[in-house]
Amino acid sequence: SQQGEEDPQALSIQEGENATMNCSYKTSINNLQWYRQNSGRGLVHLILIRSNEREKHSGRLRVTLDTSKKSSSLLITASRAADTASYFCATDSGSRLTFGEGTQLTVNP
Amino acid sequence: DVKVTQSSRYLVKRTGEKVFLECVQDMDHENMFWYRQDPGLGLRLIYFSYDVKMKEKGDIPEGYSVSREKKERFSLILESASTNQTSMYLCASSVSIPSTDTQYFGPGTRLTVL
């Protein structure tokens, strides 16, 4: 089974609204990463949060990590149509990253 | 900026053909990875490599092999392509161990096996 599982599978919002995506995982991690994928393209790294960090910001992105609940959330504030993409969390499981199935975010203009 | 390139964006092959997917990175990264991505299954690791001539099996290596003769190039080989290998193939690289560092992805190759 996937180490990281995103929730919801799909999210549709209006431009300007905030988008929140969640990721749950099963085993202890060293870090958790979020990636973005535009349709038919490769993944692009967004942000990495280490297990000893609780929150991290990058521009309009805010990531939280709760290791006691084995969960993370990605918040995109003031969304834009260009944020439409799939978002994946990835957790390290020793020697490799394990990716979830992703959340498809649609931002309507 | 790191650049990871893949030899083809789209590829159509016939069942039984030998298929080579090439990946090149230009940032002297130690680690390279091959994933396949399918709807509902996410990204699954096929093979990865820590160094030249080194390779490690990922989660779904059956039906695939890899070659890393030079540090910058990592090839995925389908010895005898089958229809269930129709998929999006993504190559990635990362700086060094731990290989759980940030990964940089190529644009992907969409392979169709008829």
Coordinates of N, CA and C in Angstrom, one line a residue:
Chain A
S1 N 0.8 -1.2 0.0 CA 0.0 0.0 0.0 C 0.9 1.2 0.0
Q2 N 0.3 2.3 -0.4 CA 1.1 3.6 -0.5 C 1.5 4.1 0.9
Q3 N 2.7 4.6 1.0 CA 3.1 5.2 2.2 C 2.4 6.5 2.5
G4 N 2.3 7.3 1.4 CA 1.6 8.5 1.5 C 0.3 8.5 0.8
E5 N -0.8 8.9 1.4 CA -2.1 8.9 0.8 C -2.7 10.3 0.9
E6 N -3.0 10.9 -0.3 CA -3.6 12.2 -0.3 C -5.1 12.2 -0.2
D7 N -5.6 13.3 0.4 CA -7.0 13.5 0.5 C -7.3 15.0 0.4
P8 N -8.3 15.4 -0.4 CA -9.2 14.5 -1.2 C -8.5 14.1 -2.5
Q9 N -9.1 13.2 -3.2 CA -8.6 12.8 -4.5 C -8.7 13.9 -5.5
A10 N -9.8 14.7 -5.4 CA -10.0 15.8 -6.3 C -10.6 17.0 -5.6
L11 N -10.2 18.2 -6.0 CA -10.7 19.4 -5.3 C -10.9 20.5 -6.4
S12 N -12.1 21.1 -6.4 CA -12.4 22.1 -7.3 C -12.8 23.4 -6.6
I13 N -12.1 24.5 -6.8 CA -12.4 25.7 -6.1 C -12.4 26.9 -7.1
Q14 N -12.8 28.1 -6.6 CA -12.8 29.3 -7.4 C -11.5 30.0 -7.2
E15 N -11.1 30.7 -8.2 CA -9.9 31.6 -8.1 C -10.0 32.5 -6.9
G16 N -8.9 32.6 -6.1 CA -8.9 33.5 -5.0 C -9.1 32.7 -3.7
E17 N -9.8 31.6 -3.8 CA -10.0 30.8 -2.6 C -8.7 30.0 -2.2
N18 N -8.7 29.5 -0.9 CA -7.6 28.7 -0.5 C -7.9 27.2 -0.7
A19 N -6.8 26.5 -1.0 CA -6.9 25.1 -1.2 C -6.1 24.3 -0.2
T20 N -6.7 23.3 0.4 CA -6.0 22.5 1.4 C -6.0 21.1 1.0
M21 N -4.9 20.5 1.0 CA -4.7 19.0 0.6 C -4.0 18.4 1.8
N22 N -4.4 17.1 2.1 CA -3.9 16.4 3.2 C -3.2 15.1 2.7
C23 N -2.2 14.7 3.6 CA -1.4 13.5 3.3 C -1.3 12.8 4.6
S24 N -1.6 11.5 4.5 CA -1.4 10.6 5.7 C -0.4 9.5 5.3
Y25 N 0.4 9.1 6.3 CA 1.4 8.1 6.0 C 1.5 7.1 7.2
K26 N 2.2 6.0 7.0 CA 2.1 5.0 8.0 C 3.3 4.8 8.9
T27 N 4.5 5.0 8.4 CA 5.7 4.7 9.2 C 6.4 6.0 9.5
S28 N 7.4 5.9 10.3 CA 8.2 7.0 10.7 C 9.0 7.5 9.4
I29 N 9.2 8.8 9.4 CA 9.8 9.5 8.2 C 11.0 10.4 8.7
N30 N 11.9 10.6 7.8 CA 12.9 11.7 8.0 C 12.4 13.0 7.4
N31 N 11.7 12.9 6.3 CA 11.2 14.1 5.7 C 10.0 13.8 4.9
L32 N 9.2 14.8 4.6 CA 8.0 14.7 3.7 C 8.1 15.8 2.7
Q33 N 7.8 15.5 1.5 CA 8.0 16.5 0.4 C 6.6 16.6 -0.4
W34 N 6.4 17.7 -0.9 CA 5.3 17.9 -1.8 C 5.8 18.3 -3.2
Y35 N 5.1 17.7 -4.2 CA 5.4 17.9 -5.6 C 4.1 18.3 -6.3
R36 N 4.3 19.0 -7.4 CA 3.2 19.4 -8.3 C 3.5 18.8 -9.7
Q37 N 2.4 18.4 -10.4 CA 2.5 17.9 -11.7 C 1.4 18.5 -12.6
N38 N 1.8 19.3 -13.6 CA 0.9 19.7 -14.6 C 0.6 18.6 -15.5
S39 N -0.6 18.6 -16.1 CA -1.1 17.5 -16.9 C -0.1 17.1 -18.0
G40 N 0.3 15.8 -18.0 CA 1.1 15.3 -19.0 C 2.6 15.6 -18.8
R41 N 3.0 16.2 -17.7 CA 4.4 16.6 -17.5 C 5.0 15.9 -16.3
G42 N 6.3 16.2 -16.1 CA 7.0 15.7 -15.0 C 6.6 16.4 -13.7
L43 N 7.1 15.8 -12.6 CA 6.8 16.4 -11.3 C 7.8 17.5 -11.0
V44 N 7.3 18.5 -10.2 CA 8.2 19.6 -9.8 C 8.1 19.7 -8.3
H45 N 9.3 19.8 -7.7 CA 9.4 19.8 -6.2 C 8.9 21.2 -5.7
L46 N 8.1 21.2 -4.7 CA 7.5 22.4 -4.1 C 8.2 22.7 -2.8
I47 N 8.2 21.8 -1.9 CA 8.7 22.1 -0.6 C 9.0 20.8 0.2
L48 N 10.0 20.8 1.0 CA 10.4 19.7 1.9 C 10.3 20.1 3.3
I49 N 9.7 19.3 4.1 CA 9.6 19.6 5.6 C 10.2 18.4 6.3
R50 N 11.1 18.7 7.2 CA 11.8 17.6 8.0 C 11.0 17.2 9.2
S51 N 11.3 16.0 9.7 CA 10.5 15.4 10.8 C 10.5 16.3 12.0
N52 N 11.5 17.1 12.2 CA 11.6 17.9 13.4 C 11.0 19.3 13.2
E53 N 10.4 19.5 12.0 CA 9.8 20.8 11.7 C 8.3 20.6 11.8
R54 N 7.5 21.7 12.2 CA 6.1 21.6 12.3 C 5.4 22.4 11.2
E55 N 6.1 23.4 10.7 CA 5.4 24.2 9.7 C 6.5 24.9 8.8
K56 N 6.2 25.0 7.5 CA 7.1 25.7 6.6 C 6.3 26.5 5.6
H57 N 6.9 27.6 5.2 CA 6.2 28.5 4.2 C 7.1 28.7 3.0
S58 N 6.5 28.8 1.9 CA 7.2 29.2 0.6 C 6.2 29.9 -0.3
G59 N 6.3 31.2 -0.3 CA 5.4 32.0 -1.1 C 4.0 31.8 -0.6
R60 N 3.1 31.4 -1.5 CA 1.7 31.1 -1.1 C 1.5 29.7 -0.6
L61 N 2.5 29.0 -0.4 CA 2.4 27.6 0.1 C 2.7 27.6 1.6
R62 N 1.9 26.8 2.3 CA 2.2 26.6 3.7 C 2.0 25.1 3.9
V63 N 3.0 24.5 4.5 CA 3.0 23.0 4.8 C 3.1 22.8 6.3
T64 N 2.3 21.9 6.8 CA 2.4 21.5 8.2 C 2.6 20.1 8.3
L65 N 3.2 19.7 9.4 CA 3.6 18.3 9.6 C 3.3 17.9 11.0
D66 N 2.5 16.9 11.2 CA 2.1 16.4 12.6 C 2.6 14.9 12.6
T67 N 3.8 14.7 13.2 CA 4.3 13.4 13.2 C 3.6 12.5 14.2
S68 N 2.9 13.1 15.2 CA 2.1 12.2 16.1 C 0.9 11.6 15.4
K69 N 0.3 12.4 14.5 CA -0.8 11.9 13.7 C -0.4 11.3 12.3
K70 N 0.9 11.4 12.1 CA 1.4 10.9 10.8 C 0.6 11.5 9.6
S71 N 0.6 12.9 9.6 CA -0.1 13.6 8.6 C 0.5 14.9 8.3
S72 N 0.3 15.4 7.1 CA 0.8 16.6 6.6 C -0.3 17.3 5.8
S73 N -0.3 18.6 5.8 CA -1.2 19.3 4.9 C -0.5 20.4 4.1
L74 N -1.0 20.6 2.9 CA -0.5 21.6 2.0 C -1.6 22.6 1.8
L75 N -1.3 23.9 2.1 CA -2.3 25.0 1.9 C -1.7 25.9 0.8
I76 N -2.6 26.1 -0.2 CA -2.2 27.1 -1.2 C -3.2 28.3 -1.0
T77 N -2.7 29.4 -0.7 CA -3.5 30.6 -0.4 C -3.8 31.4 -1.7
A78 N -4.9 32.1 -1.8 CA -5.2 32.9 -2.9 C -4.9 32.2 -4.2
S79 N -5.6 31.1 -4.4 CA -5.3 30.3 -5.6 C -5.5 31.0 -6.9
R80 N -4.8 30.5 -7.9 CA -4.9 31.1 -9.3 C -5.2 30.0 -10.2
A81 N -5.8 30.3 -11.4 CA -6.1 29.3 -12.4 C -4.8 28.5 -12.7
A82 N -3.6 29.1 -12.7 CA -2.4 28.4 -13.0 C -2.0 27.4 -12.0
D83 N -2.6 27.4 -10.8 CA -2.3 26.4 -9.8 C -3.0 25.1 -10.1
T84 N -3.9 25.0 -11.1 CA -4.5 23.8 -11.5 C -3.4 22.8 -11.9
A85 N -3.5 21.6 -11.2 CA -2.4 20.6 -11.3 C -2.8 19.5 -10.4
S86 N -1.9 18.4 -10.4 CA -2.0 17.4 -9.4 C -0.9 17.6 -8.4
Y87 N -1.2 17.3 -7.2 CA -0.3 17.6 -6.1 C 0.0 16.2 -5.3
F88 N 1.3 15.9 -5.2 CA 1.6 14.7 -4.6 C 2.5 14.9 -3.3
C89 N 2.2 14.1 -2.3 CA 3.2 14.1 -1.2 C 4.1 12.9 -1.4
A90 N 5.3 13.0 -0.8 CA 6.2 11.9 -0.9 C 6.9 11.7 0.4
T91 N 7.0 10.5 0.9 CA 7.7 10.3 2.2 C 8.9 9.4 1.9
D92 N 9.9 9.6 2.7 CA 11.0 8.7 2.6 C 10.8 7.5 3.4
S93 N 11.2 6.3 2.9 CA 11.1 5.1 3.6 C 12.4 4.4 3.5
G94 N 13.4 5.0 4.1 CA 14.7 4.5 4.1 C 15.5 5.0 2.9
S95 N 15.6 4.2 1.9 CA 16.4 4.5 0.8 C 15.7 5.1 -0.4
R96 N 14.4 5.4 -0.3 CA 13.7 5.9 -1.5 C 12.5 6.7 -1.0
L97 N 12.0 7.5 -1.9 CA 10.8 8.2 -1.7 C 9.6 7.3 -2.2
T98 N 8.5 7.5 -1.5 CA 7.3 6.8 -1.9 C 6.2 7.9 -2.1
F99 N 5.6 7.9 -3.2 CA 4.7 8.9 -3.6 C 3.2 8.4 -3.4
G100 N 2.4 9.3 -3.0 CA 0.9 9.0 -3.0 C 0.3 9.1 -4.3
E101 N -1.0 8.9 -4.4 CA -1.7 9.0 -5.7 C -2.1 10.4 -6.1
G102 N -1.9 11.3 -5.2 CA -2.1 12.7 -5.7 C -3.5 13.2 -5.4
T103 N -3.6 14.6 -5.4 CA -4.9 15.3 -5.3 C -4.9 16.1 -6.6
Q104 N -6.0 16.0 -7.4 CA -6.2 16.8 -8.6 C -6.9 18.1 -8.1
L105 N -6.2 19.2 -8.3 CA -6.7 20.5 -7.9 C -7.1 21.2 -9.2
T106 N -8.4 21.7 -9.2 CA -8.9 22.5 -10.4 C -9.2 23.9 -9.8
V107 N -8.6 24.9 -10.3 CA -9.0 26.3 -9.9 C -9.7 27.0 -11.0
N108 N -11.0 27.3 -10.8 CA -11.8 27.8 -11.9 C -11.7 29.4 -11.9
P109 N -11.5 29.9 -13.1 CA -11.3 31.4 -13.1 C -12.6 32.1 -12.8
Chain B
D1 N 20.0 25.8 -13.2 CA 18.9 24.9 -12.9 C 19.2 23.5 -13.4
V2 N 18.7 22.6 -12.6 CA 18.9 21.2 -12.9 C 18.0 20.9 -14.2
K3 N 18.6 20.1 -15.1 CA 17.8 19.7 -16.2 C 17.9 18.2 -16.4
V4 N 16.7 17.6 -16.4 CA 16.6 16.2 -16.7 C 15.8 16.0 -18.0
T5 N 16.4 15.4 -19.0 CA 15.8 15.2 -20.2 C 15.5 13.8 -20.5
Q6 N 14.4 13.5 -21.2 CA 14.1 12.1 -21.6 C 14.0 12.1 -23.2
S7 N 14.4 11.0 -23.7 CA 14.7 11.0 -25.2 C 13.4 11.2 -26.0
S8 N 12.3 10.8 -25.5 CA 11.0 10.9 -26.3 C 9.9 11.4 -25.4
R9 N 9.0 12.2 -25.9 CA 7.8 12.5 -25.1 C 6.7 11.5 -25.4
Y10 N 6.6 11.0 -26.6 CA 5.6 10.0 -27.0 C 6.3 8.9 -27.7
L11 N 5.9 7.7 -27.5 CA 6.5 6.5 -28.1 C 5.4 5.5 -28.3
V12 N 5.4 4.9 -29.5 CA 4.5 3.8 -29.8 C 5.3 2.6 -30.3
K13 N 5.1 1.5 -29.6 CA 5.8 0.3 -30.0 C 4.9 -0.9 -30.1
R14 N 5.4 -2.0 -30.7 CA 4.6 -3.2 -30.8 C 5.0 -4.2 -29.8
T15 N 4.0 -5.0 -29.4 CA 4.3 -6.1 -28.5 C 5.5 -7.0 -28.9
G16 N 6.4 -7.2 -28.0 CA 7.5 -8.0 -28.3 C 8.8 -7.2 -28.7
E17 N 8.6 -6.0 -29.0 CA 9.8 -5.2 -29.3 C 10.6 -4.9 -28.1
K18 N 11.9 -4.6 -28.3 CA 12.8 -4.2 -27.3 C 12.8 -2.7 -27.3
V19 N 12.5 -2.1 -26.1 CA 12.3 -0.6 -26.1 C 13.4 0.0 -25.1
F20 N 14.0 1.1 -25.6 CA 15.0 1.8 -24.8 C 14.4 3.2 -24.5
L21 N 14.4 3.5 -23.2 CA 14.0 4.9 -22.8 C 15.3 5.5 -22.1
E22 N 15.6 6.6 -22.6 CA 16.9 7.3 -22.2 C 16.6 8.5 -21.3
C23 N 17.4 8.7 -20.3 CA 17.3 9.8 -19.4 C 18.7 10.4 -19.2
V24 N 18.8 11.7 -19.3 CA 20.1 12.4 -19.1 C 19.9 13.5 -18.1
Q25 N 20.8 13.7 -17.2 CA 20.8 14.8 -16.3 C 22.1 15.5 -16.4
D26 N 22.0 16.9 -16.2 CA 23.2 17.7 -16.4 C 23.8 18.3 -15.2
M27 N 23.5 17.8 -14.0 CA 23.9 18.4 -12.8 C 24.8 17.5 -11.9
D28 N 25.4 16.5 -12.5 CA 26.3 15.6 -11.8 C 25.7 14.9 -10.6
H29 N 24.4 14.6 -10.7 CA 23.7 13.9 -9.6 C 24.2 12.5 -9.5
E30 N 24.2 12.0 -8.2 CA 24.6 10.7 -8.0 C 23.5 9.7 -8.3
N31 N 22.3 10.1 -7.8 CA 21.2 9.1 -7.9 C 20.2 9.4 -9.1
M32 N 19.8 8.3 -9.7 CA 18.8 8.4 -10.8 C 17.8 7.4 -10.6
F33 N 16.6 7.7 -11.0 CA 15.4 6.8 -10.8 C 14.5 6.7 -12.0
W34 N 13.9 5.6 -12.1 CA 12.8 5.4 -13.1 C 11.5 5.0 -12.4
Y35 N 10.5 5.7 -12.7 CA 9.1 5.5 -12.2 C 8.2 5.2 -13.4
R36 N 7.1 4.5 -13.1 CA 6.0 4.6 -14.0 C 4.8 5.1 -13.3
Q37 N 3.9 5.8 -14.0 CA 2.8 6.4 -13.4 C 1.5 6.0 -14.2
D38 N 0.6 5.4 -13.4 CA -0.7 5.0 -14.0 C -1.8 5.5 -13.2
P39 N -3.0 5.8 -13.8 CA -4.1 6.3 -13.1 C -4.5 5.4 -12.0
G40 N -4.8 6.0 -10.8 CA -5.2 5.2 -9.7 C -4.1 4.5 -8.9
L41 N -2.9 4.5 -9.5 CA -1.8 3.8 -8.8 C -0.7 4.7 -8.4
G42 N -0.7 6.0 -8.9 CA 0.3 6.9 -8.5 C 1.7 6.6 -9.2
L43 N 2.7 7.0 -8.6 CA 4.1 6.7 -9.1 C 4.6 5.5 -8.4
R44 N 5.1 4.6 -9.2 CA 5.8 3.4 -8.7 C 7.2 3.3 -9.2
L45 N 8.1 3.0 -8.3 CA 9.5 2.9 -8.6 C 9.9 1.6 -9.2
I46 N 10.5 1.7 -10.4 CA 10.9 0.6 -11.1 C 12.3 0.1 -10.8
Y47 N 13.3 1.0 -10.9 CA 14.7 0.8 -10.6 C 15.3 2.2 -10.2
F48 N 16.4 2.1 -9.4 CA 17.2 3.3 -9.2 C 18.6 2.9 -9.1
S49 N 19.5 4.0 -9.2 CA 20.9 3.8 -9.2 C 21.6 4.8 -8.4
Y50 N 22.5 4.4 -7.5 CA 23.3 5.3 -6.7 C 24.6 5.8 -7.4
D51 N 25.0 5.0 -8.4 CA 26.3 5.4 -8.9 C 26.4 4.7 -10.3
V52 N 27.4 5.0 -11.0 CA 27.7 4.4 -12.3 C 27.8 2.9 -12.1
K53 N 27.2 2.1 -12.9 CA 27.1 0.7 -12.9 C 26.5 0.1 -11.7
M54 N 25.9 0.9 -10.9 CA 25.1 0.4 -9.7 C 23.6 0.5 -10.1
K55 N 22.9 -0.5 -9.6 CA 21.4 -0.5 -9.8 C 20.8 -1.2 -8.7
E56 N 19.6 -0.8 -8.3 CA 18.8 -1.4 -7.3 C 17.4 -1.6 -7.8
K57 N 16.8 -2.7 -7.5 CA 15.4 -2.9 -7.9 C 14.5 -2.0 -7.0
G58 N 13.4 -1.5 -7.7 CA 12.4 -0.8 -6.9 C 11.3 -1.7 -6.6
D59 N 10.1 -1.2 -6.7 CA 8.9 -2.0 -6.3 C 8.3 -2.8 -7.4
I60 N 8.6 -2.5 -8.6 CA 8.0 -3.2 -9.8 C 9.0 -3.4 -10.9
P61 N 10.1 -4.2 -10.6 CA 11.2 -4.3 -11.6 C 10.9 -5.3 -12.7
E62 N 9.9 -6.2 -12.5 CA 9.7 -7.3 -13.4 C 9.4 -6.8 -14.8
G63 N 10.1 -7.3 -15.8 CA 9.9 -6.9 -17.2 C 10.7 -5.8 -17.6
Y64 N 11.5 -5.3 -16.7 CA 12.4 -4.1 -17.0 C 13.9 -4.4 -16.6
S65 N 14.8 -3.8 -17.3 CA 16.2 -3.7 -16.8 C 16.7 -2.3 -17.0
V66 N 17.8 -2.0 -16.5 CA 18.4 -0.7 -16.6 C 19.9 -0.7 -16.9
S67 N 20.4 0.4 -17.3 CA 21.8 0.5 -17.6 C 22.3 1.9 -17.2
R68 N 23.4 1.9 -16.5 CA 24.0 3.2 -16.1 C 25.5 3.1 -16.4
E69 N 25.9 3.4 -17.6 CA 27.3 3.3 -18.0 C 28.0 4.6 -17.7
K70 N 27.3 5.7 -17.7 CA 27.9 7.0 -17.4 C 27.0 7.7 -16.4
K71 N 27.6 8.5 -15.6 CA 26.9 9.1 -14.5 C 25.7 9.9 -14.9
E72 N 25.8 10.6 -16.0 CA 24.7 11.4 -16.4 C 23.5 10.7 -17.1
R73 N 23.7 9.5 -17.4 CA 22.7 8.8 -18.3 C 22.2 7.5 -17.6
F74 N 20.9 7.3 -17.6 CA 20.2 6.2 -17.0 C 19.2 5.7 -18.0
S75 N 19.4 4.5 -18.4 CA 18.5 3.9 -19.5 C 17.6 2.9 -18.9
L76 N 16.3 2.9 -19.3 CA 15.3 1.9 -18.9 C 15.1 1.0 -20.2
I77 N 15.2 -0.3 -20.0 CA 15.0 -1.2 -21.1 C 13.8 -2.1 -20.9
L78 N 12.9 -2.2 -21.8 CA 11.9 -3.2 -21.8 C 12.3 -4.3 -22.8
E79 N 12.7 -5.4 -22.3 CA 13.3 -6.5 -23.1 C 12.3 -7.0 -24.1
S80 N 11.1 -7.1 -23.8 CA 10.0 -7.6 -24.7 C 8.7 -6.9 -24.3
A81 N 8.5 -5.8 -25.0 CA 7.3 -4.9 -24.5 C 6.0 -5.7 -24.6
S82 N 5.2 -5.4 -23.6 CA 3.9 -6.0 -23.5 C 2.8 -4.9 -23.3
T83 N 1.6 -5.1 -23.6 CA 0.6 -4.1 -23.5 C 0.4 -3.5 -22.1
N84 N 0.7 -4.4 -21.1 CA 0.5 -3.9 -19.8 C 1.7 -2.9 -19.3
Q85 N 2.6 -2.7 -20.2 CA 3.7 -1.7 -20.0 C 3.3 -0.4 -20.6
T86 N 2.2 -0.3 -21.2 CA 1.7 1.0 -21.6 C 1.5 1.9 -20.4
S87 N 2.2 3.1 -20.4 CA 2.2 3.9 -19.2 C 3.0 5.2 -19.5
M88 N 2.9 6.1 -18.5 CA 3.8 7.2 -18.5 C 5.1 6.9 -17.7
Y89 N 6.2 7.1 -18.3 CA 7.5 6.8 -17.6 C 8.2 8.1 -17.2
L90 N 8.6 8.2 -16.0 CA 9.2 9.4 -15.5 C 10.6 9.0 -14.9
C91 N 11.6 9.8 -15.4 CA 12.9 9.7 -14.9 C 13.2 10.8 -13.9
A92 N 14.0 10.6 -12.9 CA 14.3 11.6 -11.9 C 15.8 11.5 -11.4
S93 N 16.3 12.5 -10.9 CA 17.7 12.4 -10.3 C 17.7 13.2 -9.0
S94 N 18.6 12.9 -8.1 CA 18.8 13.7 -6.9 C 20.3 13.7 -6.6
V95 N 20.7 14.6 -5.8 CA 22.1 15.0 -5.6 C 22.9 13.8 -5.1
S96 N 22.6 13.3 -3.9 CA 23.4 12.3 -3.3 C 22.6 11.6 -2.3
I97 N 23.2 10.6 -1.7 CA 22.6 9.9 -0.6 C 22.5 10.9 0.6
P98 N 21.4 11.0 1.3 CA 20.3 10.1 1.1 C 19.5 10.3 -0.1
S99 N 19.1 9.2 -0.7 CA 18.4 9.4 -2.0 C 16.9 9.8 -1.7
T100 N 16.6 10.2 -0.5 CA 15.3 10.7 -0.2 C 15.4 12.2 -0.2
D101 N 16.5 12.8 -0.8 CA 16.6 14.2 -1.0 C 15.6 14.6 -2.1
T102 N 15.5 15.9 -2.4 CA 14.7 16.4 -3.4 C 15.0 15.7 -4.8
Q103 N 14.0 15.3 -5.5 CA 14.2 14.7 -6.8 C 13.8 15.7 -7.9
Y104 N 14.5 15.6 -9.0 CA 14.2 16.5 -10.1 C 13.8 15.6 -11.3
F105 N 12.6 15.9 -11.8 CA 12.0 15.0 -12.8 C 12.2 15.5 -14.2
G106 N 12.3 14.5 -15.1 CA 12.2 14.9 -16.5 C 10.7 15.0 -16.9
P107 N 10.4 15.4 -18.2 CA 9.1 15.7 -18.7 C 8.2 14.4 -18.8
G108 N 8.8 13.3 -18.8 CA 8.1 12.0 -19.0 C 8.0 11.5 -20.4
T109 N 7.9 10.2 -20.6 CA 7.7 9.6 -21.9 C 6.4 8.8 -21.8
R110 N 5.5 9.1 -22.7 CA 4.2 8.3 -22.7 C 4.4 7.2 -23.7
L111 N 4.5 6.0 -23.2 CA 4.7 4.8 -24.0 C 3.4 4.1 -24.3
T112 N 3.1 3.8 -25.5 CA 2.0 3.0 -25.9 C 2.5 1.7 -26.5
V113 N 2.1 0.6 -26.0 CA 2.5 -0.7 -26.6 C 1.2 -1.3 -27.2
L114 N 1.3 -1.6 -28.5 CA 0.1 -2.1 -29.3 C 0.2 -3.6 -29.4

